[in-house]
mmCIF file of C-alpha atoms and ligand atoms in Angstrom:
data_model
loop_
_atom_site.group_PDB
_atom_site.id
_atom_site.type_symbol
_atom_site.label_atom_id
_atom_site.label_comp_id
_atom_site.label_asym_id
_atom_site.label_seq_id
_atom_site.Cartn_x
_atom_site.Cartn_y
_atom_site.Cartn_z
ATOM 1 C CA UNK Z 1 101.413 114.214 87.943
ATOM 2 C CA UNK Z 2 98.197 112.547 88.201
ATOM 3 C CA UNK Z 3 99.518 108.905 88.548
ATOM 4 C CA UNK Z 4 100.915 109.606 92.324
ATOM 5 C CA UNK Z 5 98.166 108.688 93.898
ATOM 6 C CA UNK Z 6 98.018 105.536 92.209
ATOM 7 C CA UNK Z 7 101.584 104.762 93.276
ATOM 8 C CA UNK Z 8 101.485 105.288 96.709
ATOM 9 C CA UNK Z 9 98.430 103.170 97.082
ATOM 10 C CA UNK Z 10 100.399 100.381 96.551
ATOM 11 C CA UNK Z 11 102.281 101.130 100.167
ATOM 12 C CA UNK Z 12 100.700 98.548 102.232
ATOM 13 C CA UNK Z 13 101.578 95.484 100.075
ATOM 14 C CA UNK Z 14 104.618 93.614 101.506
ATOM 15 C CA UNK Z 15 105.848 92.476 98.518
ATOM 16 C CA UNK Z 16 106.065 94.522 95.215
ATOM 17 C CA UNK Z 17 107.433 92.883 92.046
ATOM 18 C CA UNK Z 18 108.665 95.023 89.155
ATOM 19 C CA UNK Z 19 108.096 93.225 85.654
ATOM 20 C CA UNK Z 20 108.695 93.960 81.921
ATOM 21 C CA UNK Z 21 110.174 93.479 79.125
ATOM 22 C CA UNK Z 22 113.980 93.888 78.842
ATOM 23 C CA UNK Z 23 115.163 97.306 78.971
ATOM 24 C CA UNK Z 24 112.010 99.185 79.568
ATOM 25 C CA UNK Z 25 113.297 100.389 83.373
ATOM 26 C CA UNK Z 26 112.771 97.717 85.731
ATOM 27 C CA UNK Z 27 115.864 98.187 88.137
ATOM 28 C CA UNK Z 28 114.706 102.175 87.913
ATOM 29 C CA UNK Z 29 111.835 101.848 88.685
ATOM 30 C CA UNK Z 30 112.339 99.169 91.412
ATOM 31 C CA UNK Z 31 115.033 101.395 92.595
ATOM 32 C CA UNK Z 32 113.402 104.405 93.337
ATOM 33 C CA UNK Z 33 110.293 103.130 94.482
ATOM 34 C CA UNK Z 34 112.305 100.962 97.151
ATOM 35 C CA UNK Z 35 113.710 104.475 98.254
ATOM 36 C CA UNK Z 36 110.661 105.843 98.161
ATOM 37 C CA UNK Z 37 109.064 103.222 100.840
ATOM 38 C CA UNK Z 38 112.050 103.806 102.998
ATOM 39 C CA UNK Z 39 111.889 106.982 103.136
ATOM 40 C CA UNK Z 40 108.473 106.693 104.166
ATOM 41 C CA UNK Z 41 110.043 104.539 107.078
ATOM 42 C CA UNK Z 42 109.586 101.377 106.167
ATOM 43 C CA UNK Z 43 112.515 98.797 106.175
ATOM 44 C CA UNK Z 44 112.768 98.158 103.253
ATOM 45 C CA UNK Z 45 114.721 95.638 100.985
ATOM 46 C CA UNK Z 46 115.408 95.771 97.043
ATOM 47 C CA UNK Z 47 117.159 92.607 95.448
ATOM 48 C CA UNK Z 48 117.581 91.289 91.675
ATOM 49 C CA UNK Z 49 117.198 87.996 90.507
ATOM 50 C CA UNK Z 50 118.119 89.266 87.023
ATOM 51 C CA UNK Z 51 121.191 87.530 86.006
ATOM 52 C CA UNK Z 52 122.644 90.488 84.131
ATOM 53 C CA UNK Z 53 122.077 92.716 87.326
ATOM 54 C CA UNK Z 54 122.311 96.693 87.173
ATOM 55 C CA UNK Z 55 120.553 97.217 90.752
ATOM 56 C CA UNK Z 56 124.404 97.808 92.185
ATOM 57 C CA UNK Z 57 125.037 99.927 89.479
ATOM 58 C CA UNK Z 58 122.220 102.540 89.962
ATOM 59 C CA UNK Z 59 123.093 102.421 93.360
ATOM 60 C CA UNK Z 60 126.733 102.937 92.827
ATOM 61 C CA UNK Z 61 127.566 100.326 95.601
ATOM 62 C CA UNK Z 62 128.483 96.553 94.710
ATOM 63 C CA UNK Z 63 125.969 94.259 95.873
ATOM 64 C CA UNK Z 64 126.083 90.554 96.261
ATOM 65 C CA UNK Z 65 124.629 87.503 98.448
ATOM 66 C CA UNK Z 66 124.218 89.312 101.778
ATOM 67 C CA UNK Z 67 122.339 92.354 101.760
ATOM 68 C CA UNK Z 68 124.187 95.821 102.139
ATOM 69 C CA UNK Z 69 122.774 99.111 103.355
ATOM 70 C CA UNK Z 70 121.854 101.669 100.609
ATOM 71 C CA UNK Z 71 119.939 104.243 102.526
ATOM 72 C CA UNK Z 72 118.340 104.966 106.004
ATOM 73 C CA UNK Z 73 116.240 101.930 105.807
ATOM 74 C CA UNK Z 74 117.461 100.490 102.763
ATOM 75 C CA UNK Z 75 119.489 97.163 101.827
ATOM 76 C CA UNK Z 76 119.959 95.658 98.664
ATOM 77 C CA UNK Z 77 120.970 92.018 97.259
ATOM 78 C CA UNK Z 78 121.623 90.682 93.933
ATOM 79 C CA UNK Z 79 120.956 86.970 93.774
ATOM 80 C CA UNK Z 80 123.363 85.312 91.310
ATOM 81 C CA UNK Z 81 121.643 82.500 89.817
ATOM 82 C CA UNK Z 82 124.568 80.093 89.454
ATOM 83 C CA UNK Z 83 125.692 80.188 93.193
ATOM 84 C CA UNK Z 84 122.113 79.913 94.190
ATOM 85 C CA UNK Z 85 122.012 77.094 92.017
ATOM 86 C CA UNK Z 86 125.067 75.268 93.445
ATOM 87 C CA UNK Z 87 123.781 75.958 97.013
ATOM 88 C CA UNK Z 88 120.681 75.062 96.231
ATOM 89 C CA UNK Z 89 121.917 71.297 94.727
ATOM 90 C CA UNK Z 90 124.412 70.910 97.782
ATOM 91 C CA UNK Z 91 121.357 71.830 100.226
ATOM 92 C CA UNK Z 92 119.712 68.594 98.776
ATOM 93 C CA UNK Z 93 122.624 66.310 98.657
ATOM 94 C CA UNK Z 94 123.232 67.153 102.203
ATOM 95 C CA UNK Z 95 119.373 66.680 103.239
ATOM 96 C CA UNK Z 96 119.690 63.331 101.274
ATOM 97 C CA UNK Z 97 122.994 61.861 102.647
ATOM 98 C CA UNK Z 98 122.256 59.937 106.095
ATOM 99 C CA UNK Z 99 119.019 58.831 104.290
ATOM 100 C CA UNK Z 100 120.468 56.323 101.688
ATOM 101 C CA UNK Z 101 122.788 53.529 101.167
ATOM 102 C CA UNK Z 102 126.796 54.696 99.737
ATOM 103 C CA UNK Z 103 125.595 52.978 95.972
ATOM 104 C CA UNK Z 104 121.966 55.286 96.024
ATOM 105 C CA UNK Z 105 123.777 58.156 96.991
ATOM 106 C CA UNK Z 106 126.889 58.004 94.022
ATOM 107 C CA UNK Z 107 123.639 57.927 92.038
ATOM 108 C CA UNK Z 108 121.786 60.828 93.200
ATOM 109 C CA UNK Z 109 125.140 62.779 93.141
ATOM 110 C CA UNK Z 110 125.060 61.816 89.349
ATOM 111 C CA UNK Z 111 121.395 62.932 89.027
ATOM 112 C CA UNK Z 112 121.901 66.558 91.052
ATOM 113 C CA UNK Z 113 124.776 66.625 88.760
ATOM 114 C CA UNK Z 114 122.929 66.505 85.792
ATOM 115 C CA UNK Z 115 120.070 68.402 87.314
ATOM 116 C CA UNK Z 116 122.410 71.677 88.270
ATOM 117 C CA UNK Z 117 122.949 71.773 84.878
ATOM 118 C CA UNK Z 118 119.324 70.925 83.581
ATOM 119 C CA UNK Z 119 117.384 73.863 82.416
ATOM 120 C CA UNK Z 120 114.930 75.032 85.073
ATOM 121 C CA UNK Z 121 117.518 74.349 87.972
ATOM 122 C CA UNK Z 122 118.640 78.107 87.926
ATOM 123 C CA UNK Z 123 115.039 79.083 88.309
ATOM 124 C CA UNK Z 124 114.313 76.300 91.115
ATOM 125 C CA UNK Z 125 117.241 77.973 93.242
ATOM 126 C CA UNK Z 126 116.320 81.313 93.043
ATOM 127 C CA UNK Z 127 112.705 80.487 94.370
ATOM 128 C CA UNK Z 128 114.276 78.622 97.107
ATOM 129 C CA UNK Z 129 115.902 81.995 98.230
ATOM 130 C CA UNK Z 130 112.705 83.794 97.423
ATOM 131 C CA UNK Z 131 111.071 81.785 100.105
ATOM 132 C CA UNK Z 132 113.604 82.483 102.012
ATOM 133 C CA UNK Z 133 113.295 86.126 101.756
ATOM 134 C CA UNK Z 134 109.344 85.917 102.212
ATOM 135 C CA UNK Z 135 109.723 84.518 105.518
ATOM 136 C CA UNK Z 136 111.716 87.719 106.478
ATOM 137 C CA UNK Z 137 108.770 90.199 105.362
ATOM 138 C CA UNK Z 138 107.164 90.767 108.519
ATOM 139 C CA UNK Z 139 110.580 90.378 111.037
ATOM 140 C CA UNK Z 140 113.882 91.517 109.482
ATOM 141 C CA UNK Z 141 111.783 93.546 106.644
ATOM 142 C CA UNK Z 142 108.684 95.205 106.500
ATOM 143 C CA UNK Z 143 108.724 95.724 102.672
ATOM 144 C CA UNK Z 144 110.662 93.487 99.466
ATOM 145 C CA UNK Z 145 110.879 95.226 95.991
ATOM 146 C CA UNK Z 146 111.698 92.490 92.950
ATOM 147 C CA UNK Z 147 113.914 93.639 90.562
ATOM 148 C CA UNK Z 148 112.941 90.880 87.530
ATOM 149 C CA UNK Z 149 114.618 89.717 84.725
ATOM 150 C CA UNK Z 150 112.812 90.429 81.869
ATOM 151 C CA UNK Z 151 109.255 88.818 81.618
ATOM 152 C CA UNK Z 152 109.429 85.560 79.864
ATOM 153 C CA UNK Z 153 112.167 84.576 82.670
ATOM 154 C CA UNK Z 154 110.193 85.764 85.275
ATOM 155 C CA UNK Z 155 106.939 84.484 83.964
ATOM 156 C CA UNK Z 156 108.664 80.576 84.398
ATOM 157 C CA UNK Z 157 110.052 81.894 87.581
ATOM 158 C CA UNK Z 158 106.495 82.284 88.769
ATOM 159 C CA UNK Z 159 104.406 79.526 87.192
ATOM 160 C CA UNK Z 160 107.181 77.068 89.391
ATOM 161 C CA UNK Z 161 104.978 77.062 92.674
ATOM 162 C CA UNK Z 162 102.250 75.198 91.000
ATOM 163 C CA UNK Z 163 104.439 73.109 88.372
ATOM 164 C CA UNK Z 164 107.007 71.920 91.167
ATOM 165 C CA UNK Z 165 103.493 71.560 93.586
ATOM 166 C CA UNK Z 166 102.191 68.825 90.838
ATOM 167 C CA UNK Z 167 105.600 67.045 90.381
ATOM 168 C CA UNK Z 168 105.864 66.901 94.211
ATOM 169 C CA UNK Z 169 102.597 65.273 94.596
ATOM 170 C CA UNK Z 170 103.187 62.657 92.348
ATOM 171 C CA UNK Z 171 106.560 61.734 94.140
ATOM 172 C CA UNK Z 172 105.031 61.272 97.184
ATOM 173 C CA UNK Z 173 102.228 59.470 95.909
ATOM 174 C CA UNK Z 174 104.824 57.112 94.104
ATOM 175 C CA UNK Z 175 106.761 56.746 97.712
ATOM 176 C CA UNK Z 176 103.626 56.564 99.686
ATOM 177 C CA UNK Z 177 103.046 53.185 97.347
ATOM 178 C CA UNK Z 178 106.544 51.949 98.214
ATOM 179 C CA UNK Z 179 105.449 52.812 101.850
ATOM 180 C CA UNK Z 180 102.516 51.012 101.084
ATOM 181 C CA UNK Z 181 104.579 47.544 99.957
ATOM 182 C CA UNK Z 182 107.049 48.046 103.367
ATOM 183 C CA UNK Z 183 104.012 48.379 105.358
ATOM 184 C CA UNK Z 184 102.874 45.098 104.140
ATOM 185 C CA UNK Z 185 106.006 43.346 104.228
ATOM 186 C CA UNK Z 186 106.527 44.742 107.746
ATOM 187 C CA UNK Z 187 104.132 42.151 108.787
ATOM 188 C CA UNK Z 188 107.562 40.047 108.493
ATOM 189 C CA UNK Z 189 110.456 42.453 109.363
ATOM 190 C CA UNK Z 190 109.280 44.245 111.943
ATOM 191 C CA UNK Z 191 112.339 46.765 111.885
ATOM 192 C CA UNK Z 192 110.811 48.219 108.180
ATOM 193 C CA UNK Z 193 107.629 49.407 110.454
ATOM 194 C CA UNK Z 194 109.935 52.175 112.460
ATOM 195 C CA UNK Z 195 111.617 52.865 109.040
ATOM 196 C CA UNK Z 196 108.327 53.571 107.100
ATOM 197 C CA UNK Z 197 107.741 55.729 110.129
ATOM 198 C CA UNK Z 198 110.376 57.885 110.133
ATOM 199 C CA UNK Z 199 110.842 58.347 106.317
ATOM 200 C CA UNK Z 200 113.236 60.785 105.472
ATOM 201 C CA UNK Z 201 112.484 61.401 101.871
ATOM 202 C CA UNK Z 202 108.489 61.510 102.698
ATOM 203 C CA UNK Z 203 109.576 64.099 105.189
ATOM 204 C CA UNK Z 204 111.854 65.930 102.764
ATOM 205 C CA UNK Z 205 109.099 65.832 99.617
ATOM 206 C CA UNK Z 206 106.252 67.203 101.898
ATOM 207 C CA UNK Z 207 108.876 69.765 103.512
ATOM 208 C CA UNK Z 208 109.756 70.387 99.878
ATOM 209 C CA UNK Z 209 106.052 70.758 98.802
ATOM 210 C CA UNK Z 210 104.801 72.956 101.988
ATOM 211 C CA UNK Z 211 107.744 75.823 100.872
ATOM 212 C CA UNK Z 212 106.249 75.933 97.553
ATOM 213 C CA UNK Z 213 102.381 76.226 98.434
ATOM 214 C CA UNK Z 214 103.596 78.516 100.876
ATOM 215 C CA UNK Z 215 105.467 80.360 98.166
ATOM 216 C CA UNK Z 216 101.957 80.377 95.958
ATOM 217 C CA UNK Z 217 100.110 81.229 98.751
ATOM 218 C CA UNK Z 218 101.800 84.311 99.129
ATOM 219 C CA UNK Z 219 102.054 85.083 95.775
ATOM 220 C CA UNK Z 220 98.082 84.655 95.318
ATOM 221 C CA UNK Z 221 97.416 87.144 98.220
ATOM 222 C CA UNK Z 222 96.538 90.145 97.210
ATOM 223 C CA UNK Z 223 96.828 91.715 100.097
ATOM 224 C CA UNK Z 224 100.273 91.236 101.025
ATOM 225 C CA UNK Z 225 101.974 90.849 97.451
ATOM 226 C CA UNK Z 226 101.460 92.601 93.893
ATOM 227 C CA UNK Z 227 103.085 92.601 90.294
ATOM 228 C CA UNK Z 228 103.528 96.070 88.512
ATOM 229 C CA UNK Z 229 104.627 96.264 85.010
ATOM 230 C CA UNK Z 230 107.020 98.675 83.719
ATOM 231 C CA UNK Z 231 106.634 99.425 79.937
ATOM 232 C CA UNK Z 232 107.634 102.181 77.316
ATOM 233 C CA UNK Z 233 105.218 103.524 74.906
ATOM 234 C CA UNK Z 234 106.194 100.835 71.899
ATOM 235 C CA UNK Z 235 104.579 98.284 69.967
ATOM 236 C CA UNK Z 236 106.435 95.301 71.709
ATOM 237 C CA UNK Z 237 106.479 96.189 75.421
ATOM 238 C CA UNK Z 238 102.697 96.717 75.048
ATOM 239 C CA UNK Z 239 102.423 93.722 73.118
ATOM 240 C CA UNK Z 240 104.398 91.754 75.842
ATOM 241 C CA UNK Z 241 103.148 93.500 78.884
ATOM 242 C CA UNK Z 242 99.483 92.533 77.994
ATOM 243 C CA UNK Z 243 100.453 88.883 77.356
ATOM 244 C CA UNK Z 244 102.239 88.481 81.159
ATOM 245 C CA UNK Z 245 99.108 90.743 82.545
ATOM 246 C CA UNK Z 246 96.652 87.934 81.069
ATOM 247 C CA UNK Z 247 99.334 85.277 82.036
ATOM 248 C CA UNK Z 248 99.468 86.443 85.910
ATOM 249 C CA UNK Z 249 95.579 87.320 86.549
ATOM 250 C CA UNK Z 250 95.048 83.580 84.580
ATOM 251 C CA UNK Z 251 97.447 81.808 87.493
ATOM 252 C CA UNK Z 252 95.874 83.990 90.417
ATOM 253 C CA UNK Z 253 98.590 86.206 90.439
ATOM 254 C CA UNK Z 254 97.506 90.319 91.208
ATOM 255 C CA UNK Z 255 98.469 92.832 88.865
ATOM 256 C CA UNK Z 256 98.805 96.419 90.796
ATOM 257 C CA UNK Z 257 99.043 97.908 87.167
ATOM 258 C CA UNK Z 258 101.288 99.642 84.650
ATOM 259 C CA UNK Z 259 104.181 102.281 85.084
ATOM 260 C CA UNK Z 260 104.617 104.040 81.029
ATOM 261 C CA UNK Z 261 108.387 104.907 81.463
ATOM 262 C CA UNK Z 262 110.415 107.292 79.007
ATOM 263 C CA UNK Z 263 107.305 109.542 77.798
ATOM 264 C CA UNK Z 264 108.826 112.017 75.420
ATOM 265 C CA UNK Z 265 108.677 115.752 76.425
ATOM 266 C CA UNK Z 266 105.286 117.642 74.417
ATOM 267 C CA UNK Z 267 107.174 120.415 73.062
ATOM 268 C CA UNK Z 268 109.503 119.206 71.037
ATOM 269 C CA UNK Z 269 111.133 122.099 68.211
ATOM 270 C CA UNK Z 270 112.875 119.454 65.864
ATOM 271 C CA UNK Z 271 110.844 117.818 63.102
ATOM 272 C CA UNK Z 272 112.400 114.950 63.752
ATOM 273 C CA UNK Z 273 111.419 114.194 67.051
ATOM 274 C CA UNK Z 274 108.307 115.988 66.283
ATOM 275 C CA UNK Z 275 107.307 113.147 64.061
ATOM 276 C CA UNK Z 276 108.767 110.315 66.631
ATOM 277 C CA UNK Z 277 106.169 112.020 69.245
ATOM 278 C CA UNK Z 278 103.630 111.511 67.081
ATOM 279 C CA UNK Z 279 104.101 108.043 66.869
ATOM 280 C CA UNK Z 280 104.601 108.073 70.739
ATOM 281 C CA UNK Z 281 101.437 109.248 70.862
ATOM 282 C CA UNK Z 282 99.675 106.832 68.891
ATOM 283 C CA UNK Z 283 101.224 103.754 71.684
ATOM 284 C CA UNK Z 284 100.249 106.601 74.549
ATOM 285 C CA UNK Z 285 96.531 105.863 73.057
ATOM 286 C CA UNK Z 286 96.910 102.265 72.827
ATOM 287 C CA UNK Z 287 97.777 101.991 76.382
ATOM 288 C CA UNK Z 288 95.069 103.792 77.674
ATOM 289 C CA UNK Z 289 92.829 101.881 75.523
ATOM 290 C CA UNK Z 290 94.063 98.539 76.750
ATOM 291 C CA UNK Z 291 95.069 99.359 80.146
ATOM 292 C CA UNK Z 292 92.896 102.639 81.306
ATOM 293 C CA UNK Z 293 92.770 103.095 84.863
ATOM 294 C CA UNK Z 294 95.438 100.309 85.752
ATOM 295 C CA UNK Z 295 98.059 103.246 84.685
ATOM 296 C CA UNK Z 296 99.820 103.889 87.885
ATOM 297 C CA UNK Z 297 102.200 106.240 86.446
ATOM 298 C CA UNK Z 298 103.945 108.213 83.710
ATOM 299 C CA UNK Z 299 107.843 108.753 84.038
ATOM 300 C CA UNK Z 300 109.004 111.210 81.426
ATOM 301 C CA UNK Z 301 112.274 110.465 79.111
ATOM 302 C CA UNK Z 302 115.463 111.932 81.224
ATOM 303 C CA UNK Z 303 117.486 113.692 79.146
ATOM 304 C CA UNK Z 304 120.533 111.356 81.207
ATOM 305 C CA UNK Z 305 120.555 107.882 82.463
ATOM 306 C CA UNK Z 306 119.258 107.121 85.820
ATOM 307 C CA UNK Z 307 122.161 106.085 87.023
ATOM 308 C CA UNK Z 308 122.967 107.522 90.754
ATOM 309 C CA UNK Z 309 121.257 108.738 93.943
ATOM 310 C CA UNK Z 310 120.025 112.119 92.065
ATOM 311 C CA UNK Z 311 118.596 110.198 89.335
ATOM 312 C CA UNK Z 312 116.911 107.590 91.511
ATOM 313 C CA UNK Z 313 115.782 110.415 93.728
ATOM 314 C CA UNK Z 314 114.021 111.908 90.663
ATOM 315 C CA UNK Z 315 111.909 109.029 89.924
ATOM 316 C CA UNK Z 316 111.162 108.496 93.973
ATOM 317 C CA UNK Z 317 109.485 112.197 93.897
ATOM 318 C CA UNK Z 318 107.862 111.144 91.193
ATOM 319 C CA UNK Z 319 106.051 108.005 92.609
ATOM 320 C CA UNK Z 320 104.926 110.236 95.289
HETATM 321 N N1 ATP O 1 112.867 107.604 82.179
HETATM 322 C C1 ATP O 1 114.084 107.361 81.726
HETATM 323 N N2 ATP O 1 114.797 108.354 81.150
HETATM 324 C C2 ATP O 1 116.039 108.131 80.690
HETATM 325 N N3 ATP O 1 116.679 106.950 80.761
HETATM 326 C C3 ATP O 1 116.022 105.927 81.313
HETATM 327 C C4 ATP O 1 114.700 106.075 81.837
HETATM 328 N N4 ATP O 1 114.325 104.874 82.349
HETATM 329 C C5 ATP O 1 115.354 104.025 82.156
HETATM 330 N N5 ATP O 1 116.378 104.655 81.533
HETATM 331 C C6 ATP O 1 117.660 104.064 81.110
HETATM 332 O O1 ATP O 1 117.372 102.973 80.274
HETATM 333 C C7 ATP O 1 118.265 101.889 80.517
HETATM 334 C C8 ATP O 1 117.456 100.670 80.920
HETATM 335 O O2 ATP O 1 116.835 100.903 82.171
HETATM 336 P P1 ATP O 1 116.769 99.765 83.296
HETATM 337 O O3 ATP O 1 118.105 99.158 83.484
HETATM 338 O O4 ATP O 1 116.085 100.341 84.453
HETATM 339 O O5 ATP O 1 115.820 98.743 82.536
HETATM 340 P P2 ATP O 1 115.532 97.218 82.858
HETATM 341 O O6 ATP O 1 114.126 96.986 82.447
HETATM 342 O O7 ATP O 1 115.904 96.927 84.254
HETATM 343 O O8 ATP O 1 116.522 96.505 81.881
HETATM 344 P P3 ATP O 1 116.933 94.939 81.859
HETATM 345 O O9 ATP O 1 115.781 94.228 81.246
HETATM 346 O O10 ATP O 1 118.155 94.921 81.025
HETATM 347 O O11 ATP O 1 117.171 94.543 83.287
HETATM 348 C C9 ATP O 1 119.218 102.348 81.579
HETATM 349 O O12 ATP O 1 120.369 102.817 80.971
HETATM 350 C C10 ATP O 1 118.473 103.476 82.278
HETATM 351 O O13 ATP O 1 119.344 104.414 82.814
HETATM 352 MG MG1 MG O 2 117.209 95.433 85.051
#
C-alpha cells in the first residue's frame, strides 16, 4: 500500500496525537500504530483522554489511572476526566492551604467548588496529567500515542496552553500590583517585606504558568510532537477534519497528515454497494483534492470490527 512509507516516517516524533471526528477510528488507529512503534522497540505508551473510552476494549484488558502492560513494550491508560478533575481541584486546595488565613480559605473551597463543576475544569485536569505524561517522554517512555475525543473536545483541549497562559499573566500582574502596595507599605511593617518575598501564590501562578508554556512549547515542536487525523471518506469528517487542520497549523500546532479509514473494497458484485462506492469515490477525490500528499494512509473497510489483538495487528501491518 503506497501510504507505508508515509506512516513510518512519523517514527521519530515523541508524541503522536490521533484526531477526528467521532467514530471515524481514532482508538484503531491509535491502537495499532502504538503496537506498531513497540514492536519496532520503542517503549511505548497509548492512553485516552476520551471520556467514553474504547482503548481497553480493543485491547481486551481494563485500563484505568496507572498504566498496564499490553504488549512487549506496551502500556496503556485511560484518563477519566472526572477523577482527574477532582485530583486536579484537591492538588490546588492543598497548594493553597498554609498560604491563607481559615476565612480566605472557606472561600476558595467555595470557588474550587464551583470551579470543579464549571465547564472547562474537566479539560484543565486532563492537561495537568498531560504534562505530566510529557515529562515522562524521554525517561519512563520513549514514545506517547493520544487517543482523542472527538475533535471539537480536543480542539479546546489544545487551544488551553495559550488561553490559561493569558489568564495567568493577568493574575500575576494583578498580584504583582498588590505586591507593589505591600512593598510600599513595608516601608512601615517591616515583617510584609519577607512576606512579599516569599509569596506563595506568585510562586504558585508562575509555577502554574511555566507547566503550561511548557505544555505549548512542546506541542509547537515539530520535531518532537505531531497531530494526525483519522477520517472516513464522507462529507462531514472531511468537512470537520479540514476545519481542525486549519485550526491547528493557525495555533502553531503540526499536522503529520491524514489516515482515510474504512475505504470500501473495488470490486464490489451488488448494485447496491456498487452505487455506495461510487459515491465513496466521489469523497476519495475530494480528499485528494484538499489534502494530496498529506495522505499518510488508506485502511480498507474490515469486513469485522477491530476489536482484539488480530484486528489491531491488521492495521499495525498496515502502517508499516
Ligand atoms: N477499517 C475499519 N473496518 C471495520 N471497522 C472499523 C474500521 N475502523 C474502525 N472500525 C470500527 O468502527 C467503530 C469506531 O471505531 P473507533 O472506536 O476506532 O473510532 P473512534 O474515532 O475512536 O470513535 P469515538 O469518536 O467514539 O472515540 C468501532 O466499532 C471499530 O471497530
Ligand atoms: Mg475512540
Amino acid at each position: 500500500m503506497e501510504g507505508e512509507k508515509v506512516m513510518s516516517g512519523l517514527v521519530d516524533k515523541e508524541i503522536i496525537f490521533f484526531g477526528g471526528k467521532g467514530g471515524v477510528g481514532k482508538t484503531s488507529c491509535s491502537s495499532a500504530y502504538s503496537l506498531n512503534l513497540a514492536r519496532k522497540g520503542y517503549k511505548t505508551l497509548v492512553l485516552s483522554t476520551d471520556p467514553a473510552h474504547s482503548l481497553g476494549q480493543i485491547f481486551q484488558v481494563e485500563l484505568g489511572d496507572e498504566p498496564k502492560k499490553l504488549d512487549t513494550n506496551l502500556y496503556g491508560i485511560e484518563i477519566d476526566p472526572e477523577t482527574e478533575s477532582r485530583k486536579y481541584i484537591n492538588r490546588i486546595r492543598e497548594q493553597m492551604q498554609g498560604s491563607f488565613s481559615a476565612n480566605i480559605i472557606i472561600e476558595i473551597q467555595r470557588q474550587l467548588d464551583a470551579a470543579y463543576h464549571s465547564p472547562g475544569a474537566e479539560e484543565a485536569a486532563i492537561f495537568d496529567r498531560f504534562i505530566e505524561i510529557i515529562d515522562m517522554v524521554g525517561t519512563e517512555y520513549q514514545r506517547v500515542v493520544f487517543d482523542t475525543a472527538p475533535t471539537g473536545h480536543t480542539l479546546r483541549l489544545l487551544s488551553l496552553p495559550e488561553l490559561m497562559g493569558q489568564w495567568l499573566q493577568g493574575m500575576i500582574e494583578r498580584r504583582r500590583n498588590v505586591n507593589d502596595m505591600m512593598r510600599m507599605a513595608s516601608v512601615v511593617d517591616k515583617s510584609l517585606e519577607e512576606r512579599i518575598n516569599e509569596d506563595p501564590v506568585m510562586k504558585i501562578l508562575l509555577d502554574r504558568k511555566q507547566r503550561f508554556e511548557k505544555a505549548r512549547g512542546f506541542l509547537v515542536d515539530d520535531k518532537r510532537a505531531g497531530f494526525v487525523f483519522v477520517l472516513n471518506p464522507q462529507q462531514l469528517p472531511i468537512l470537520e477534519t479540514e476545519k481542525a487542520v486549519d485550526f491547528l497549523e493557525r495555533n502553531g500546532i503540526p499536522v503529520e497528515g491524514i489516515i482515510i479509514n474504512r475505504i470500501m473494497p473495488e470490486n464490489i458484485d451488488s448494485e447496491f454497494f456498487s452505487k455506495r462506492k461510487q459515491v465513496e469515490d466521489g469523497y476519495l477525490k475530494q480528499i485528494e483534492e484538499k489534502f494530496g500528499d498529506r495522505i499518510l494512509c488508506r485502511i480498507p473497510l474490515m469486513e469485522y470490527d477491530i476489536s482484539g489483538y488480530e484486528s489491531i495487528d491488521r492495521v499495525a501491518k498496515i502502517f508499516g
